[in-house]
Amino acid sequence: MIDRVGLYPELAEYISPHLTQTDLRHCVRVSKDWHAVFIRHLWETFSDNPSGDWFKLLERAVKETSTDGQDIEWFKDVYRRHIGYIRHLEVCHPLIIHVCLANAFQLSPIPSASSSRSVDTAATSLITRLKSLTIKLHSFNMDEYFRNQPLDLSITDIQEQQFSSEAILADACWRLALCNPRLESFDCTKFRSIQLRIAEHPTALPSITTLTMELPHGRVPRIPPNVTILNSSLLRKESFDSKDPPGVVNHTLEELYVKDEVRTVAHIKSLLIQLPTLRYLRLRRVHLKENDEAPAVLEGDTWTSDLRVLLCGLYERKSPELVKIFPWMPNLVEFHHSYVSSPFTAALAKHCPLLEVIRVTYKGCRYTPRNIFDSVHDRVSILLTSCTRLRVLDLQYETIDARRIADKPWVCLDLEMFRCGFIGLPYMHKRNEREVRDIQERDEEAKRKGLPELEKTPVEVGLLDKAEEVKSMRRAVLQQISVLTSLKHLTLSRDLKIGRGLFSRRKTSLAVYRSERDGRMYFRYNDVLPDTLHLRLDTGLEQLASLNKLELLGFESMDHRMGEAEIEWIAKTFPALKEIRGLAIHTQVGAERDPKMDALRELMQSLRPDIIHAASFTGYERQVLA
């Protein structure tokens, strides 16, 4: 059947969306039947990007063609035969416009707003069913093309008429967009003249919903009323100035993505005022100035935005002024960031009562082993005790101070994803635990024989008190987690083995050691946190039986102290569990395997073969050879 795929077009329709461009190129070379079926899927998304082989061949043909022009004609023929399949087009070279658009490089009158869709015959295009169009023509490509391929232009002398190759191509790209009534996405960042035409003729492209352009002076220009998503960049020569006149108000835009750096709080407020119906705002880089000269938050300012989703990326983690924007966002539902601090979480808990999702990614964080005697910075507890509607709390590299667990009950009872660590728990070495067990067994033996208990030394009394404190605090933490009965994803520790500084000390003699078991060299890590939860039945693990919806359980980098009894309990108690992270799967890079932990994993696999054992980060999993 697979050899005669042409007889089953529905099979190709199902397969093609899952294939890469390389896979599709291989498919069209199998046979004529395969070529006929897959060729339109191969050309559905087309780009002559400078980084690709297609563009390099085209450039060589343009430069080396002297008189016959056979190479260029070959490209034109390929375009004409397949151009009707294209639905998503990225133009980086003028040739495809020259081929697909009749009289492409002949300047035509700009259509009026009333007759913007009545394109004359001079603008006839071979591409009429585009869904997205991206124009990335660079000036050096345009000038070189016109220099090597002189064209019959309606303007005899471009320089005398003050028209550049960029102006001619911009006019051609505008007419190409008009010829595609199904166009949904249009990227014209490289051409300011096209952006001006869009502002002058807002009804010319009624099908566009996504627009990519620049923000002059940092403000949103007039855009077509049908556009709901705007991807934008800031003009480098035109920075935002709060003293400039305010921009026009756009009442239809719902999503805004600003790619360049935002430097002032006033700029963020200006964008929100211009877009009263904005629901989604993404600021790629935020580097707000401290003690801004013209602070946007004034006393008595009651203006608010209806923003629902905010994504921010900090530049060098320097934006304490960002907390000033939260009072304007009482309807905020999702907050995504690359950094978090105590002022951030306090402001979110105070001003955003509808918050449901908080994610912090920590891009580019460095590997830093933590000392158990370091000071504890708890930025999470205030969210758990204040935000009643939280569903997702993804703060993988943050910790909660276990000593504050009993201060106030958690109110986010609908939490479905909880990824955070715990710190500040009392810790006992395994040798001390053995001593406590010996004392308890000695007392039980004396009680069984009817003998009086032996008098305990001050050291033994201290060990018993410490053991009780260790258990009671861990039981209190697990009791608090047990009220989150909607949990599906639970990660109880930080995975510290990630970041650019991971191998900064790999060549030093203190960073590696030779294993006595197999004689190989391994990294010496000290990031398994001792003051973490012990997932044992005698420290309250049975309290988590209420989490019957749990699908993922993670405890990497944690001294969990689990044994066979705990493994059997987990396998029996969590019927919906699909994945475990931390059970004998060494996310520690170059770490020596532990036979005891391997045995626990094998036991779990024998009891629940349906559970996947994975790691949250596997980018550096390799051993250091001797």
XYZ file of C-alpha atoms in Angstrom:
626
model
C 0.000 0.000 0.000
C 2.812 2.420 0.886
C 4.326 1.983 -2.586
C 1.077 3.144 -4.156
C 0.444 6.062 -1.852
C -1.006 8.014 -4.769
C -4.105 5.825 -4.587
C -4.654 6.891 -0.959
C -4.430 10.696 -0.853
C -6.029 10.791 2.601
C -2.987 8.892 3.929
C -0.640 11.571 2.590
C -2.880 14.282 4.073
C -2.499 12.653 7.465
C 1.261 12.029 7.230
C 2.488 15.260 5.638
C 1.891 17.672 8.584
C 4.184 15.501 10.702
C 7.082 15.499 8.214
C 9.934 17.985 8.102
C 11.022 19.759 4.919
C 13.911 17.300 4.591
C 11.532 14.351 4.888
C 9.246 15.819 2.234
C 12.199 16.342 -0.109
C 13.037 12.655 0.249
C 9.402 11.666 -0.351
C 9.081 13.472 -3.686
C 12.126 11.570 -4.977
C 10.738 8.083 -4.298
C 8.539 7.709 -7.378
C 6.166 9.577 -9.665
C 3.198 8.678 -7.469
C 4.920 9.965 -4.358
C 6.046 13.091 -6.190
C 2.506 13.873 -7.300
C 1.137 13.456 -3.772
C 3.830 15.161 -1.669
C 5.058 17.965 -3.958
C 2.345 20.404 -2.891
C 3.091 19.729 0.778
C 6.769 20.413 0.111
C 5.963 23.796 -1.442
C 3.174 24.724 0.977
C 5.751 26.571 3.111
C 8.482 28.152 1.014
C 11.388 30.390 1.950
C 14.468 31.489 0.029
C 16.213 32.408 3.254
C 19.902 33.406 2.880
C 20.922 30.616 5.252
C 19.515 27.945 2.927
C 21.071 26.184 -0.058
C 18.325 27.414 -2.398
C 19.278 31.062 -1.853
C 22.992 30.368 -2.373
C 22.313 28.706 -5.725
C 20.099 31.599 -6.738
C 22.708 34.181 -5.772
C 25.352 32.352 -7.781
C 23.062 32.202 -10.802
C 22.358 35.951 -10.619
C 26.036 36.840 -10.332
C 27.426 34.430 -12.924
C 24.773 34.764 -15.636
C 26.211 36.890 -18.439
C 24.289 36.598 -21.709
C 22.142 33.509 -22.047
C 20.455 33.669 -18.637
C 19.764 29.934 -18.625
C 20.266 29.514 -14.871
C 17.840 32.310 -14.068
C 15.293 30.898 -16.511
C 15.560 27.537 -14.743
C 14.660 29.173 -11.414
C 11.777 31.045 -13.047
C 10.422 27.828 -14.527
C 10.609 26.040 -11.155
C 8.767 28.921 -9.495
C 6.024 29.037 -12.138
C 5.364 25.283 -11.913
C 5.060 25.162 -8.124
C 4.047 28.637 -7.086
C 0.366 27.701 -6.926
C 1.042 25.314 -4.033
C 2.520 27.994 -1.781
C 0.416 29.050 1.217
C 3.156 30.417 3.497
C 5.776 32.498 1.703
C 8.963 34.137 2.996
C 10.583 36.355 0.354
C 14.282 37.107 0.720
C 15.171 37.582 -2.972
C 13.403 39.753 -5.607
C 13.249 36.981 -8.227
C 10.151 35.258 -6.849
C 8.221 38.550 -6.906
C 9.390 39.194 -10.443
C 8.105 35.779 -11.519
C 4.793 35.583 -9.684
C 3.582 39.174 -10.219
C 2.949 40.454 -13.743
C 4.689 43.810 -14.330
C 6.080 43.432 -10.827
C 8.570 46.278 -11.010
C 6.293 48.846 -12.570
C 5.087 51.440 -10.085
C 1.299 51.521 -10.028
C -1.112 53.996 -8.444
C -1.871 53.379 -4.783
C -5.444 52.056 -4.517
C -7.898 54.222 -2.653
C -9.707 53.030 0.416
C -12.967 52.635 -1.486
C -11.470 50.606 -4.345
C -8.595 48.960 -2.513
C -9.597 45.447 -3.577
C -10.075 46.242 -7.271
C -6.603 45.289 -8.453
C -6.060 46.019 -12.167
C -4.630 43.589 -14.678
C -1.154 45.032 -14.201
C -1.098 43.430 -10.761
C -2.106 39.918 -11.843
C -0.338 37.347 -9.670
C 0.344 33.642 -9.949
C 0.051 33.442 -6.142
C -3.488 34.170 -5.003
C -4.095 31.805 -2.070
C -1.415 32.845 0.410
C -2.198 32.594 4.125
C 1.002 34.242 5.366
C 3.501 36.535 3.675
C 6.871 37.563 5.121
C 9.006 40.139 3.322
C 12.688 40.013 4.270
C 14.291 41.676 1.266
C 17.612 43.282 2.140
C 18.883 46.368 0.361
C 22.088 44.690 -0.869
C 20.041 41.874 -2.455
C 17.752 44.365 -4.163
C 20.528 46.579 -5.533
C 22.540 43.596 -6.725
C 19.558 42.057 -8.475
C 18.724 45.266 -10.348
C 22.366 45.733 -11.247
C 22.749 42.220 -12.694
C 19.263 41.905 -14.184
C 18.278 45.169 -15.878
C 14.492 45.284 -16.219
C 12.066 47.136 -18.465
C 10.707 49.605 -15.932
C 8.012 52.161 -16.593
C 10.367 54.752 -15.070
C 13.344 55.223 -17.349
C 15.697 56.742 -14.824
C 15.124 55.668 -11.260
C 17.621 58.103 -9.796
C 16.181 61.115 -11.638
C 12.691 60.274 -10.473
C 14.001 59.750 -6.897
C 12.841 56.166 -6.779
C 15.128 53.525 -5.308
C 15.045 49.804 -5.824
C 13.606 49.541 -2.316
C 10.660 51.760 -3.267
C 9.949 49.721 -6.402
C 10.055 46.420 -4.499
C 7.933 47.817 -1.695
C 5.289 48.756 -4.245
C 5.465 45.259 -5.758
C 5.129 43.593 -2.320
C 2.112 45.767 -1.537
C 0.396 44.709 -4.772
C 1.273 41.078 -4.070
C -0.513 41.338 -0.725
C -3.560 42.868 -2.428
C -3.704 39.929 -4.847
C -4.187 37.440 -1.993
C -7.661 37.852 -0.486
C -7.070 34.980 1.978
C -3.943 36.514 3.516
C -4.058 36.179 7.313
C -0.506 37.076 8.393
C 1.668 39.843 6.930
C 5.245 40.673 7.997
C 6.471 43.971 6.508
C 9.063 44.972 9.115
C 11.699 45.734 6.477
C 9.562 48.236 4.571
C 8.403 51.393 6.292
C 6.576 52.498 3.145
C 4.313 49.408 3.278
C 3.533 50.157 6.922
C 2.520 53.692 5.950
C 0.233 52.328 3.241
C -1.433 50.006 5.742
C -2.083 52.980 8.012
C -3.422 55.085 5.111
C -5.638 52.308 3.746
C -6.811 50.281 6.774
C -9.507 48.468 4.755
C -7.215 47.360 1.924
C -6.383 44.011 3.555
C -9.563 42.879 5.314
C -8.429 39.262 5.834
C -5.279 40.023 7.852
C -5.453 39.150 11.547
C -1.702 39.044 12.360
C 0.597 41.931 11.440
C 4.356 42.325 11.994
C 5.767 45.844 11.777
C 7.782 48.514 13.609
C 6.548 50.930 16.261
C 7.512 54.509 15.334
C 8.592 56.396 18.467
C 7.625 53.331 20.499
C 3.885 53.812 19.908
C 1.410 51.634 18.071
C 0.428 53.239 14.735
C -3.023 53.042 13.203
C -3.657 49.455 12.163
C -6.535 47.802 10.256
C -9.536 47.051 12.473
C -9.408 43.364 11.513
C -5.887 42.909 13.014
C -5.994 41.288 16.456
C -2.317 40.235 16.822
C 0.606 42.641 16.398
C 4.258 41.523 16.446
C 6.412 44.608 16.643
C 9.922 45.918 17.045
C 11.096 49.375 18.078
C 12.834 51.695 15.651
C 16.363 52.150 16.945
C 16.549 55.800 15.875
C 13.150 56.693 17.344
C 13.097 55.993 21.073
C 10.035 56.468 23.251
C 9.591 59.887 24.819
C 6.787 60.403 27.315
C 6.581 64.079 26.288
C 5.578 63.201 22.717
C 1.880 63.329 21.779
C 0.006 60.119 22.664
C -0.524 57.589 19.917
C -3.832 56.625 18.340
C -6.153 54.308 20.244
C -6.728 50.908 18.617
C -9.879 49.240 19.912
C -9.506 45.834 18.233
C -5.956 44.667 19.030
C -5.915 41.773 21.510
C -2.288 40.540 21.444
C 0.965 42.533 21.325
C 4.530 41.219 21.174
C 7.352 43.787 21.530
C 10.641 42.206 20.445
C 13.061 44.948 21.491
C 14.055 46.325 24.869
C 11.547 48.360 26.891
C 13.253 50.839 29.211
C 10.591 52.835 31.069
C 7.433 52.127 33.026
C 5.807 55.053 31.222
C 6.316 53.242 27.912
C 4.446 50.155 29.157
C 1.594 52.336 30.385
C 1.450 54.202 27.058
C 1.054 50.919 25.168
C -1.707 49.748 27.503
C -3.596 53.043 27.157
C -3.367 52.841 23.360
C -4.784 49.311 23.435
C -7.788 49.211 25.797
C -8.885 45.747 24.579
C -5.414 44.166 24.909
C -5.536 40.714 26.523
C -2.026 39.344 25.842
C 1.230 41.311 26.192
C 4.707 39.895 25.666
C 7.763 42.040 26.336
C 10.841 40.191 25.180
C 13.366 42.315 27.107
C 12.579 44.610 29.999
C 15.313 46.838 31.402
C 13.529 49.511 33.388
C 15.451 52.438 34.784
C 15.528 52.824 38.549
C 13.960 56.026 39.899
C 12.510 56.998 36.562
C 12.394 60.777 36.054
C 8.746 60.658 35.053
C 7.212 57.774 37.030
C 4.026 56.553 35.444
C 2.363 55.542 38.708
C 0.969 58.643 40.376
C -0.812 58.867 43.679
C -4.544 58.522 43.129
C -4.141 57.028 39.664
C -7.123 54.681 39.292
C -6.627 53.773 35.631
C -6.508 50.014 34.982
C -6.084 47.693 32.019
C -8.042 44.588 31.072
C -4.829 42.640 30.398
C -5.092 38.896 31.076
C -1.679 37.442 30.121
C 1.718 39.095 30.686
C 5.049 37.609 29.554
C 8.263 39.432 30.442
C 11.931 38.745 29.920
C 14.332 40.698 32.105
C 17.623 42.043 30.842
C 20.389 41.138 33.309
C 17.715 40.771 36.016
C 17.595 44.544 36.587
C 14.034 45.762 36.716
C 12.834 46.358 40.271
C 10.550 49.083 38.913
C 8.424 46.430 37.200
C 6.340 46.054 40.358
C 4.799 49.448 39.540
C 2.781 47.995 36.673
C 0.858 45.382 38.687
C -1.682 47.833 40.195
C -2.870 48.508 36.621
C -3.628 44.822 35.984
C -6.380 43.662 38.372
C -7.659 41.161 35.790
C -4.300 39.473 35.197
C -4.716 35.692 34.880
C -1.261 34.507 33.707
C 2.173 35.880 34.571
C 5.271 34.478 32.836
C 8.707 35.822 33.667
C 12.407 34.992 33.641
C 13.036 36.146 37.197
C 11.160 36.528 40.446
C 11.779 38.457 43.665
C 9.971 39.094 46.920
C 8.565 42.478 45.748
C 7.223 40.760 42.616
C 5.328 38.037 44.446
C 4.045 40.473 47.103
C 2.716 42.827 44.411
C 1.081 39.968 42.501
C -0.609 38.658 45.636
C -1.877 42.146 46.505
C -3.035 43.507 43.147
C -3.904 40.434 41.008
C -6.625 38.407 42.785
C -7.620 36.548 39.586
C -4.140 35.116 39.007
C -4.214 31.470 37.898
C -0.809 30.770 36.299
C 2.680 31.833 37.434
C 5.709 30.516 35.527
C 9.335 31.559 35.969
C 11.821 30.124 33.478
C 15.211 31.459 34.701
C 16.809 31.514 31.272
C 20.583 31.361 31.381
C 20.785 30.621 35.104
C 24.166 29.458 36.365
C 25.030 26.295 38.229
C 25.560 27.232 41.887
C 25.719 24.516 44.563
C 23.721 25.598 47.595
C 25.031 25.431 51.149
C 22.493 24.299 53.754
C 23.661 27.102 56.001
C 22.816 29.804 53.429
C 20.064 32.250 54.308
C 16.561 31.250 53.220
C 14.632 33.532 50.849
C 11.006 32.415 50.670
C 9.212 34.212 47.817
C 6.521 31.589 47.302
C 4.546 31.278 50.542
C 2.718 34.582 50.049
C 1.297 33.278 46.747
C 0.097 30.010 48.275
C -1.625 31.804 51.140
C -3.150 34.667 49.093
C -4.015 33.586 45.523
C -7.165 31.482 45.801
C -7.498 30.827 42.044
C -3.997 29.508 41.334
C -3.903 26.489 39.015
C -0.224 26.474 37.961
C 2.702 27.475 40.162
C 5.865 26.692 38.209
C 8.829 28.093 40.165
C 11.320 25.292 39.664
C 14.341 27.081 41.143
C 12.542 28.681 44.092
C 12.143 27.274 47.605
C 9.633 27.503 50.440
C 10.769 27.952 54.002
C 9.406 24.883 55.782
C 9.381 26.780 59.084
C 6.608 29.017 57.732
C 4.338 26.181 56.621
C 2.160 26.271 59.742
C 1.872 30.071 59.877
C -1.083 30.311 57.500
C -3.073 27.677 55.547
C -2.730 27.417 51.777
C -5.802 28.697 49.924
C -5.059 27.579 46.332
C -7.096 24.387 46.553
C -7.490 24.103 42.743
C -3.744 23.899 42.106
C -2.975 21.410 39.329
C 0.765 21.966 38.858
C 3.129 22.659 41.743
C 6.860 22.818 41.035
C 8.947 24.220 43.838
C 11.448 23.140 46.489
C 11.516 23.159 50.282
C 14.283 24.413 52.518
C 14.974 25.026 56.175
C 14.142 21.508 57.334
C 16.165 19.976 60.195
C 18.547 17.294 59.004
C 19.990 14.168 60.544
C 22.833 12.103 59.134
C 22.140 8.443 58.515
C 24.552 7.433 61.270
C 22.510 9.513 63.742
C 19.333 7.831 62.548
C 20.924 4.437 63.209
C 21.842 5.574 66.721
C 18.221 6.679 67.318
C 16.939 3.321 66.112
C 19.358 1.533 68.452
C 18.101 3.595 71.402
C 14.461 2.903 70.520
C 15.097 -0.826 70.072
C 16.902 -0.910 73.408
C 13.915 0.727 75.141
C 11.458 -1.627 73.458
C 13.512 -4.631 74.486
C 13.593 -3.453 78.105
C 9.837 -2.810 78.075
C 9.156 -6.252 76.631
C 11.212 -7.913 79.367
C 9.638 -5.770 82.098
C 12.911 -4.059 82.948
C 13.188 -0.357 83.792
C 14.394 1.902 80.970
C 18.048 2.768 81.083
C 18.805 6.365 81.932
C 19.631 8.282 78.761
C 22.650 10.474 78.388
C 22.241 14.139 77.336
C 23.543 13.199 73.880
C 20.899 10.488 73.508
C 18.135 12.843 74.685
C 19.279 15.398 72.115
C 19.249 12.816 69.345
C 15.716 11.712 70.218
C 14.442 15.291 70.317
C 16.089 16.046 66.981
C 14.579 12.918 65.418
C 11.117 13.947 66.575
C 11.612 17.450 65.177
C 12.756 16.030 61.824
C 9.639 13.885 61.541
C 7.135 16.449 62.801
C 8.261 19.205 60.427
C 8.201 16.905 57.410
C 4.778 15.599 58.384
C 3.552 19.211 58.595
C 4.834 19.970 55.075
C 3.289 16.848 53.562
C 0.041 17.576 55.409
C -0.103 20.993 53.750
C 0.531 19.445 50.317
C -2.167 16.830 50.914
C -4.923 19.485 50.790
C -4.081 20.135 47.095
C -6.289 17.290 45.900
C -6.421 18.540 42.280
C -2.663 18.172 41.753
C -1.544 16.444 38.553
C 2.100 17.565 38.494
C 4.107 17.664 41.737
C 7.836 18.434 41.803
C 9.302 18.788 45.285
C 12.866 19.908 44.622
C 15.053 22.058 42.449
C 17.132 20.554 39.680
C 20.360 22.517 40.093
C 22.363 20.775 37.379
C 21.682 23.214 34.574
C 23.264 26.395 33.249
C 26.327 27.864 31.605
C 28.536 27.472 34.682
C 28.022 23.732 34.899
C 31.489 22.762 33.665
C 33.372 25.843 34.809
C 35.565 23.759 37.183
C 35.811 20.507 35.250
C 39.594 20.745 34.820
C 40.393 21.266 38.483
C 41.520 18.312 40.590
C 38.839 18.990 43.217
C 35.987 18.638 40.729
C 36.457 14.945 39.919
C 37.191 11.710 41.751
C 37.985 8.105 40.815
C 35.361 5.536 41.724
C 36.512 2.530 43.735
C 33.752 0.438 42.191
C 34.642 0.715 38.503
C 37.801 2.862 38.438
C 36.198 5.560 36.279
C 36.371 9.303 36.874
C 33.211 11.173 37.887
C 32.298 14.737 38.753
C 32.164 15.525 42.461
C 28.776 17.106 43.088
C 27.410 18.490 46.339
C 24.028 19.712 45.132
C 21.864 16.902 46.524
C 20.116 18.935 49.167
C 20.145 17.266 52.602
C 17.522 19.549 54.166
C 14.700 18.298 51.949
C 11.622 16.150 52.390
C 12.000 12.475 53.233
C 9.380 10.568 51.259
C 9.035 7.859 53.863
C 5.987 6.421 55.541
C 7.302 7.288 59.012
C 7.571 10.971 58.036
C 4.039 11.355 56.638
C 4.147 10.046 53.075
C 0.823 8.275 53.626
C -0.854 11.704 53.901
C -0.428 12.153 50.132
C -2.990 9.412 49.486
C -5.497 12.224 48.843
C -3.665 13.124 45.588
C -5.511 10.528 43.515
C -5.217 12.619 40.301
C -1.410 12.789 40.399
C 0.239 12.063 37.031
C 3.844 13.237 37.563
C 5.944 13.020 40.712
C 9.427 14.577 40.762
C 12.028 14.619 43.535
C 15.345 15.147 41.750
C 18.271 16.554 43.730
C 16.511 15.491 46.930
C 17.678 13.180 49.704
C 14.321 11.366 49.724
C 15.411 8.348 51.876
C 12.920 6.029 50.176
C 12.902 2.254 50.599
C 11.013 -0.740 49.248
C 7.971 -0.069 51.456
C 7.621 3.455 50.047
C 7.979 2.198 46.463
C 5.243 -0.381 46.990
C 3.003 2.270 48.592
C 3.422 4.710 45.675
C 2.766 2.005 43.099
C -0.445 1.044 44.870
C -1.728 4.502 45.883
C -1.419 6.598 42.681
C -3.343 4.818 39.895
C -3.072 7.811 37.512
C 0.710 8.181 37.897
C 2.445 8.245 34.494
C 5.952 9.558 35.194
C 8.542 9.682 37.980
C 11.571 11.984 37.953
C 14.317 11.262 40.437
C 14.125 7.545 41.123
C 17.567 6.236 40.163
C 17.595 8.308 36.978
C 20.802 10.265 37.454
C 20.216 13.827 36.308
C 23.528 14.588 37.962
C 25.950 15.015 35.098
C 28.705 12.443 35.202
C 27.418 11.043 38.499
C 28.256 7.532 39.604
C 25.358 5.127 39.585
C 23.992 3.912 42.908
C 23.136 0.182 43.011
C 20.609 0.718 45.825
C 18.738 3.331 43.826
C 18.836 1.157 40.728
C 17.215 -1.604 42.735
C 14.373 0.742 43.760
C 13.780 1.714 40.149
C 13.713 -1.930 39.067
C 11.209 -2.672 41.813
C 8.959 0.157 40.648
C 9.207 -1.030 37.059
C 8.191 -4.541 38.093
C 5.193 -3.230 40.050
C 4.162 -0.493 37.592
C 5.657 -1.007 34.126
C 3.354 1.733 32.798
C 5.273 4.457 34.679
C 7.999 6.328 32.772
C 11.242 7.144 34.595
C 12.610 10.392 33.181
C 14.713 13.434 34.001
C 13.714 17.075 33.767
C 16.984 18.061 32.127
C 19.131 15.723 30.065
C 21.271 18.083 27.998
C 24.565 17.250 29.748
C 24.123 13.580 30.694
C 27.518 12.124 29.963
C 30.311 10.655 32.071
C 33.810 12.007 32.341
C 36.247 9.417 31.038
C 39.416 8.648 32.929
